[in-house]
Coordinates of C-alpha atoms and ligand atoms in Angstrom, one line a residue:
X1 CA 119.7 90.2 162.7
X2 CA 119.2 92.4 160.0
X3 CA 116.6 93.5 157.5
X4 CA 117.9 96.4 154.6
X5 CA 120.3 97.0 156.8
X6 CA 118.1 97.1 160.4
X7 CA 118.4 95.1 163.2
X8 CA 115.2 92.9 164.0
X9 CA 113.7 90.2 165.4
X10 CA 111.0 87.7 164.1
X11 CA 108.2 88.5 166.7
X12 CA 108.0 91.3 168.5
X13 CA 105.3 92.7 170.9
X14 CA 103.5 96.1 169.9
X15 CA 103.0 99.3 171.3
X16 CA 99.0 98.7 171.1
X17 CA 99.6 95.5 173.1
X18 CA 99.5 92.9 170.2
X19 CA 102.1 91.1 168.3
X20 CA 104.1 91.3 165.3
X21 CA 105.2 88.8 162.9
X22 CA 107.5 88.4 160.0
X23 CA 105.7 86.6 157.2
X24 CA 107.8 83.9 156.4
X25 CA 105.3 82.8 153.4
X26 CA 105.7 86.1 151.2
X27 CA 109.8 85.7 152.0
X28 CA 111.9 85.9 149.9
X29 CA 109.8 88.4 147.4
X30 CA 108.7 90.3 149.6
X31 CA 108.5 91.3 153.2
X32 CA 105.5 91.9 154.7
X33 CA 105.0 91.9 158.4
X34 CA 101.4 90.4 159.8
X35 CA 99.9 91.7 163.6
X36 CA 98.7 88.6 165.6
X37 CA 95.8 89.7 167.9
X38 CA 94.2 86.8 169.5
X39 CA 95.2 83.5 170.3
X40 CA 93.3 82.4 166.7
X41 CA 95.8 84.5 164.5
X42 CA 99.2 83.2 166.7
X43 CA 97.4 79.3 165.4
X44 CA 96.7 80.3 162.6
X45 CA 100.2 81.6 162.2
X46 CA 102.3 78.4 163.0
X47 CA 99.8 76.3 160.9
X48 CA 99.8 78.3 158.2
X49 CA 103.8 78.6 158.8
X50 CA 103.8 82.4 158.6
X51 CA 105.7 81.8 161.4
X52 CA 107.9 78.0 161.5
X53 CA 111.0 76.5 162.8
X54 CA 110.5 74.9 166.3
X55 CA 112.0 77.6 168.3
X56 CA 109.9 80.4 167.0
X57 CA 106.5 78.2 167.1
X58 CA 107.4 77.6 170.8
X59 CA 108.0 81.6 171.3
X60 CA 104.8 82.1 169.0
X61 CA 102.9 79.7 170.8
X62 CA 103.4 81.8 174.3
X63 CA 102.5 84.6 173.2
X64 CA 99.5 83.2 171.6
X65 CA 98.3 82.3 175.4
X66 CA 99.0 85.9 176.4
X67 CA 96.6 87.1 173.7
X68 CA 94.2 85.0 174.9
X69 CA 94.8 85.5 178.6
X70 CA 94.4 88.9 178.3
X71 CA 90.5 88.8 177.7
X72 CA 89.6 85.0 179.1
X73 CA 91.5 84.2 182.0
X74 CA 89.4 81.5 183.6
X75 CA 90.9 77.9 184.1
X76 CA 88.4 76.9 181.5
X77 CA 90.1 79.2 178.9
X78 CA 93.5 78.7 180.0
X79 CA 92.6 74.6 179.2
X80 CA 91.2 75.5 176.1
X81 CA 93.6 77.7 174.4
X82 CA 96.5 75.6 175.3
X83 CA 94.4 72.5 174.1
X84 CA 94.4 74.5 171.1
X85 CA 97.7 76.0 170.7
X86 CA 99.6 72.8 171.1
X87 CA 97.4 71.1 168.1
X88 CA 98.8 73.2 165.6
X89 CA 101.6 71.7 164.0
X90 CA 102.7 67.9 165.6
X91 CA 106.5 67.7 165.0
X92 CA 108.6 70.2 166.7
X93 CA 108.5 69.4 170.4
X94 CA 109.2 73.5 171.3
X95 CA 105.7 74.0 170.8
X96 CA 104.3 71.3 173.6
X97 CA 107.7 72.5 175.9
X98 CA 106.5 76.2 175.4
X99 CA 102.5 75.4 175.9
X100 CA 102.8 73.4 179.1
X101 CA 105.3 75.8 180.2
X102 CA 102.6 78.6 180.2
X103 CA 100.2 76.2 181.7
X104 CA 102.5 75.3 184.7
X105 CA 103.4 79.1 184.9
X106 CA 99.5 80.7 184.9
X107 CA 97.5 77.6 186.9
X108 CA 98.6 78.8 190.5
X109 CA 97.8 82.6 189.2
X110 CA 94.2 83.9 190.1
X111 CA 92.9 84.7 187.0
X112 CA 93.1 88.5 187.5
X113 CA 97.1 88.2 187.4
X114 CA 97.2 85.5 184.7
X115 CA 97.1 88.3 182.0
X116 CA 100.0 90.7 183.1
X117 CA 101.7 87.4 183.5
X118 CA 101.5 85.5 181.0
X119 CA 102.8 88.5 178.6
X120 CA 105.6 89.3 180.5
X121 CA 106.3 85.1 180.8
X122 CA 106.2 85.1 176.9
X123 CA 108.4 88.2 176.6
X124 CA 110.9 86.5 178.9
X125 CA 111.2 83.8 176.8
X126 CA 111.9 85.4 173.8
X127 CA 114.8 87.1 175.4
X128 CA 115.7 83.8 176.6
X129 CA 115.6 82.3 173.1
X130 CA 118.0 85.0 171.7
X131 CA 120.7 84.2 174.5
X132 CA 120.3 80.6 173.9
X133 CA 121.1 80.8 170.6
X134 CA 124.2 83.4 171.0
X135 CA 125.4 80.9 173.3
X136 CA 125.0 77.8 170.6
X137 CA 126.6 80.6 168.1
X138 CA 129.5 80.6 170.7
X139 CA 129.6 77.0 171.1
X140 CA 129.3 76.0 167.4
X141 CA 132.1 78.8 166.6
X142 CA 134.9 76.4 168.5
X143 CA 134.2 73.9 166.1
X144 CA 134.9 76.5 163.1
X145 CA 138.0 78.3 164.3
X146 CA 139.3 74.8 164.7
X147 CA 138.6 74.0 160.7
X148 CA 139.8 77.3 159.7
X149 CA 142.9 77.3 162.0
X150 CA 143.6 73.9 160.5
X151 CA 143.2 74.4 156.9
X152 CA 144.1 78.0 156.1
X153 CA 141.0 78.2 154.4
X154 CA 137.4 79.5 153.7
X155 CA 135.5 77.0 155.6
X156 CA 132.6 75.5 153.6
X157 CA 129.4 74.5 155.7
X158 CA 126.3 72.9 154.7
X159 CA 122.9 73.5 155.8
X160 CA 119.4 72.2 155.1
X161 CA 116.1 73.7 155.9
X162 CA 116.1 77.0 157.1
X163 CA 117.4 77.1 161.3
X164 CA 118.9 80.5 161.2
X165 CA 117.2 83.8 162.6
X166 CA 114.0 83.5 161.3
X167 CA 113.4 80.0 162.7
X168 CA 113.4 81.8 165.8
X169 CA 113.6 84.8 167.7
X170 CA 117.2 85.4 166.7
X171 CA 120.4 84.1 165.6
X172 CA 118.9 81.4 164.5
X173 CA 120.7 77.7 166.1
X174 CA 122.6 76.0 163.0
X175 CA 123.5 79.3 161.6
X176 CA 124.4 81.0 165.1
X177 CA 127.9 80.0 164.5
X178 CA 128.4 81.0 161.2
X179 CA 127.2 84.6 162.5
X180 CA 129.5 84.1 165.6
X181 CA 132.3 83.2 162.5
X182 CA 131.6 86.3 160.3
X183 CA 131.8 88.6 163.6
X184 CA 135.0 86.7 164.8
X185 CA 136.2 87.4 161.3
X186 CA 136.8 83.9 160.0
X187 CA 136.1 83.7 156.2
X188 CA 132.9 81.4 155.8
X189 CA 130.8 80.3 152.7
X190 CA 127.7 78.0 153.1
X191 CA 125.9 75.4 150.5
X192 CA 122.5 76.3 151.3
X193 CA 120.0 72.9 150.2
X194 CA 116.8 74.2 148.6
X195 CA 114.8 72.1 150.5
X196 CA 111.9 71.1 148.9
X197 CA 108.8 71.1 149.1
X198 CA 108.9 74.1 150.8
X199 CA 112.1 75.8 149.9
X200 CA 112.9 76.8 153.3
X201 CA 116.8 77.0 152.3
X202 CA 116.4 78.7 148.9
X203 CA 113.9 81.4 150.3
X204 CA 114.2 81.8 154.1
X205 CA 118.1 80.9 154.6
X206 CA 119.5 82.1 151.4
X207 CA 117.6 85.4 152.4
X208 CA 118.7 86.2 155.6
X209 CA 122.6 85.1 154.6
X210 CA 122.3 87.4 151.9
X211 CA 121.0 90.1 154.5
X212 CA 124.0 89.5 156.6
X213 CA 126.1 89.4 153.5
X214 CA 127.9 85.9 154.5
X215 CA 128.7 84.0 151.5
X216 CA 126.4 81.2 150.6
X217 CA 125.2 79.0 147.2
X218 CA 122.2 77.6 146.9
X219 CA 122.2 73.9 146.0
X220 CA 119.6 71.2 145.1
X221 CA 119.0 68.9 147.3
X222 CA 120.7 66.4 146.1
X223 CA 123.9 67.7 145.3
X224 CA 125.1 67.1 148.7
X225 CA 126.8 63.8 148.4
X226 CA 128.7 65.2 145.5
X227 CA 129.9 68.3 147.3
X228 CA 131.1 65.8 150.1
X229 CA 132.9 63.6 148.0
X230 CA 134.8 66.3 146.8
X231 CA 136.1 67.6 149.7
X232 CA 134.0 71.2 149.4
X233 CA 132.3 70.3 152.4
X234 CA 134.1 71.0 155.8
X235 CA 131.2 70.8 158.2
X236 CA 127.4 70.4 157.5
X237 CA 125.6 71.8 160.5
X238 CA 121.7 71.3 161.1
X239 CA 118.7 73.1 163.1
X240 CA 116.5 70.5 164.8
X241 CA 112.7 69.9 165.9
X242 CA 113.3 67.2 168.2
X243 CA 116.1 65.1 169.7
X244 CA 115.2 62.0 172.2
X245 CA 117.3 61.1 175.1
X246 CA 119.6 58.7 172.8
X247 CA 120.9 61.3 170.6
X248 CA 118.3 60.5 167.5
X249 CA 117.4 63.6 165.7
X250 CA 114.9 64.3 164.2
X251 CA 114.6 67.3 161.5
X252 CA 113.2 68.7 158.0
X253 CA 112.9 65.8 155.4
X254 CA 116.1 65.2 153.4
X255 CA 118.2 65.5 156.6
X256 CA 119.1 61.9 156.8
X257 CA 120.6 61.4 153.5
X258 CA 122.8 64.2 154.3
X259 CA 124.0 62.9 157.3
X260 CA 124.6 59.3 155.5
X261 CA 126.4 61.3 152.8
X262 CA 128.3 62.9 155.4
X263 CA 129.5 59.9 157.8
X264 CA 130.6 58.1 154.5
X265 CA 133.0 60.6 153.5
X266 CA 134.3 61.4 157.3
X267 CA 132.0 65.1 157.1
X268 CA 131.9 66.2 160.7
X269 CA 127.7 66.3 161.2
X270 CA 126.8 68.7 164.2
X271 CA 123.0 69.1 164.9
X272 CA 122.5 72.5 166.7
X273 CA 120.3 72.3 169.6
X274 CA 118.8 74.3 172.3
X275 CA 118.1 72.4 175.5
X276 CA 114.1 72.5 174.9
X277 CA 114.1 70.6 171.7
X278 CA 115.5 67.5 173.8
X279 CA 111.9 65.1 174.1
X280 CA 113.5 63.6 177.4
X281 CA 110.2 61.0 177.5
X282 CA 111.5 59.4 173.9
X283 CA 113.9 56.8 173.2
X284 CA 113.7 55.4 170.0
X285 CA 113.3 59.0 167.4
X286 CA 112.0 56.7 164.3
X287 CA 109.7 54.6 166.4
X288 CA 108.2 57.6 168.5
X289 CA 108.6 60.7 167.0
X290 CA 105.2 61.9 165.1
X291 CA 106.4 63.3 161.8
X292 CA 104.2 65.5 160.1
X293 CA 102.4 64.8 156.8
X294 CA 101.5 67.9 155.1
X295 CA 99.3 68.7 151.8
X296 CA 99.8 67.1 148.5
X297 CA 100.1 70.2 146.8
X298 CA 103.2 71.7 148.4
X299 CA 104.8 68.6 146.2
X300 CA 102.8 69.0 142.5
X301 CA 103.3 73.0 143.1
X302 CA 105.6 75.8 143.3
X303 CA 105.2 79.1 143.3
X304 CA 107.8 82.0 142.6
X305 CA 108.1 85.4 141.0
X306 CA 107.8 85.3 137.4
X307 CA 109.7 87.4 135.0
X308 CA 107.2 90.0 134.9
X309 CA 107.4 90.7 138.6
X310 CA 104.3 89.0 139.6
X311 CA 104.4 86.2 141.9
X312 CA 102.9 82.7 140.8
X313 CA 101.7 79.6 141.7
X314 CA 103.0 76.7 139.0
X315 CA 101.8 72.6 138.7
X316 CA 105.1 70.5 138.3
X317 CA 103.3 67.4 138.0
X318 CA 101.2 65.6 136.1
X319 CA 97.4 66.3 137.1
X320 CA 96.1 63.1 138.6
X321 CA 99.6 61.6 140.0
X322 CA 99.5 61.3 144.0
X323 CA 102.0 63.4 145.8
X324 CA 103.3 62.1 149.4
X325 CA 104.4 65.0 151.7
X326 CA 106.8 64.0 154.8
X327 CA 107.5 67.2 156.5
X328 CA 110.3 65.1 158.9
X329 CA 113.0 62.4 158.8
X330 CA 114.8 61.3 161.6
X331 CA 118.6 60.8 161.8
X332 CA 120.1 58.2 164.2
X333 CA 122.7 59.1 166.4
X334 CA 125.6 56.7 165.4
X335 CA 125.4 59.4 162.4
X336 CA 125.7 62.4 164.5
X337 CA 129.0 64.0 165.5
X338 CA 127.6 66.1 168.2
X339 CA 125.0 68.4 169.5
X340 CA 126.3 72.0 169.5
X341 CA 124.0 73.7 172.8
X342 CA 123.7 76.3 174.7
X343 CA 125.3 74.3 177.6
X344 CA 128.1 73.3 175.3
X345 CA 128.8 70.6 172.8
X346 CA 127.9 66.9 174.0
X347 CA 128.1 63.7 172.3
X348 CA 124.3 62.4 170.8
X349 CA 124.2 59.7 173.1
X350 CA 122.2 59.2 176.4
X351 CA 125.0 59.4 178.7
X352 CA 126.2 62.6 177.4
X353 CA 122.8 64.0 177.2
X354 CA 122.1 63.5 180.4
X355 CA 124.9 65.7 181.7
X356 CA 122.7 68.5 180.1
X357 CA 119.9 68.0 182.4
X358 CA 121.9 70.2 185.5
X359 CA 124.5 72.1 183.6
X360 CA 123.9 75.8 184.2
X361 CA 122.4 77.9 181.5
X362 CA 123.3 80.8 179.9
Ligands
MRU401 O1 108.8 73.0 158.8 P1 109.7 74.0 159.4 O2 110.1 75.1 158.4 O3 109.2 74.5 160.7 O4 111.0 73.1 159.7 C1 112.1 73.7 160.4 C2 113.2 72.9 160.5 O5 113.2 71.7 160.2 C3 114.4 73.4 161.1 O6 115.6 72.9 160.6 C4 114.3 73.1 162.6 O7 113.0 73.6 163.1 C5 115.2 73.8 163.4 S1 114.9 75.5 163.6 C6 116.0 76.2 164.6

């Protein structure tokens, strides 16, 4: 997608045979792109969430075992680093699916090969991630001609969290159709939530919209409900980090109460999906899945750029009050109104999900 006008992507190998990243942390202030060089920096990276959103930690992830792969290439080191690399953040399950993948892929190599092949293997994939997600922007964009046929109207979407481009290699998954939209010429405006702690929505998606000049408002994250019951939402459509074989789904805190909001005033809730996010070994998403507990201080601070064009760090709360810090909530899938995919849109429940498990791919 584009950057001041440029096409890009969010990782990107290098001439010098490293790796590029965008900096997601210095967004929306300031773009600064950061070179990844061993297998340390690509942890380092998703920990750190210079690079986040469970597509792009899965791509990240890859190439991080290229980078080591291309100095260590024994069985101990292959062990190790994806050990490592699979550690570094627990929730989205593109990371394991892109780690194991790499291990399957380089144990039969002899270690002389496994360098060669392990960068082309995580170069492949990020081509593969960009035509999954044109093919969710294809699929989701059925389900916005329809609202816009029907009504006449701009059609009004909802977000949370930040799944567009930069949460992965491109197009992004829940805002793939609104980009298929603006192409197809179908007039689209979308409430972006803030998404606290972290602000993923007022910084990363209300950035790259703005980039692609689509229409979008940022909103707390609690105005939600209110939008609903008002009729300004047609459509709220979510990213995701994991999805069990039942349909739950699970994705940045917050997204639950949207999707209660939305089922009680008949919102249409579609969870974008590529087919690696299903965790086919799970059953039960609030039971099983691992949700991530992150650092207190992402809730008592914030940081922005000040009026005098100098970016700081604030304290919102009181010192001494105890912060909690869920990074993930899951939603079950009675409240889900489909999975948008790149294998087409299926019902979130096991049966249909299944059906996914042969279908071709794009
Ligand atoms: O903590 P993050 O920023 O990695 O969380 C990202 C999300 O929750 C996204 O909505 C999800 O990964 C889907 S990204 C296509």
């Amino acid at each position: 997608m584009l950057v001041n006008g440029n096409p890009r992507r969010t990782i990107w190998p290098t001439s010098d045979g490293v790796v590029e990243i965008i900096d997601q942390t210095r967004l929306p202030h300031e773009f600064v792109t950061v070179r990844l060089e061993n297998m340390r920096d690509a942890e380092h990276a998703i920990r750190s969430m210079q690079v986040r959103g469970a597509p792009l930690i899965g791509v990240t992830a890859a190439y991080g075992v290229a980078l080591s792969m291309k100095h260590h290439a024994s069985d101990a080191a292959l062990k190790a680093t994806c050990d490592m690399l699979v550690k570094a953040r627990p929730t989205a399950v593109n990371l394991r699916w892109a780690v194991e993948h790499m291990r399957e892929f380089l144990s039969p190599l002899p270690a002389v090969q496994r360098g060669e092949a392990a960068w082309n293997e995580a170069a492949r994939m990020a081509d593969q991630d960009v035509a999954i997600n044109a093919a969710i922007g294809q699929c989701g964009l059925a389900i916005i001609r329809e609202i816009h046929q029907r009504t006449r109207n701009t059609v009004n979407i909802l977000t949370h969290c930040n799944a567009g481009w930069l949460a992965t290699v491109d197009w992004g998954t829940a805002l793939a159709p609104v980009y298929a939209a603006q192409v197809a010429g179908i007039p689209v405006h979308v409430w972006v939530d803030e998404t606290r702690p972290r602000n993923q929505g007022a910084s990363l998606t209300a950035w790259e919209l703005a980039q692609q000049g689509v229409s979008h408002t940022v909103i707390v994250d609690n105005a939600g409900g209110h939008l609903m019951q008002h009729g300004l939402v047609d459509v709220a459509i979510v990213g995701t980090d994991r999805v069990t074989a039942t349909g739950d789904v699970c994705n940045k805190i917050g997204t639950y109460l949207k999707a209660l909001a939305a089922f009680d005033n008949g919102v249409p809730f579609y969870v974008a999906m590529p087919v690696s996010t299903l965790d086919w070994t799970l059953q039960d998403g609030v039971k099983e899945i691992p949700i991530e507990e992150r650092g207190e201080e992402e809730v008592t601070h914030l940081s922005g750029l000040c009026d005098d064009g100098q970016i700081r760090r604030v304290r919102i709360t009181p010192q001494g009050s105890k912060a909690a810090n869920y990074g993930f909530d899951v939603t079950p899938a009675r409240l889900v109104t489909g999975l948008i995919t790149e294998r087409g849109l299926v019902a979130a429940n096991a049966d249909a999900i299944r059906t996914l498990y042969d279908s071709p791919r794009p």
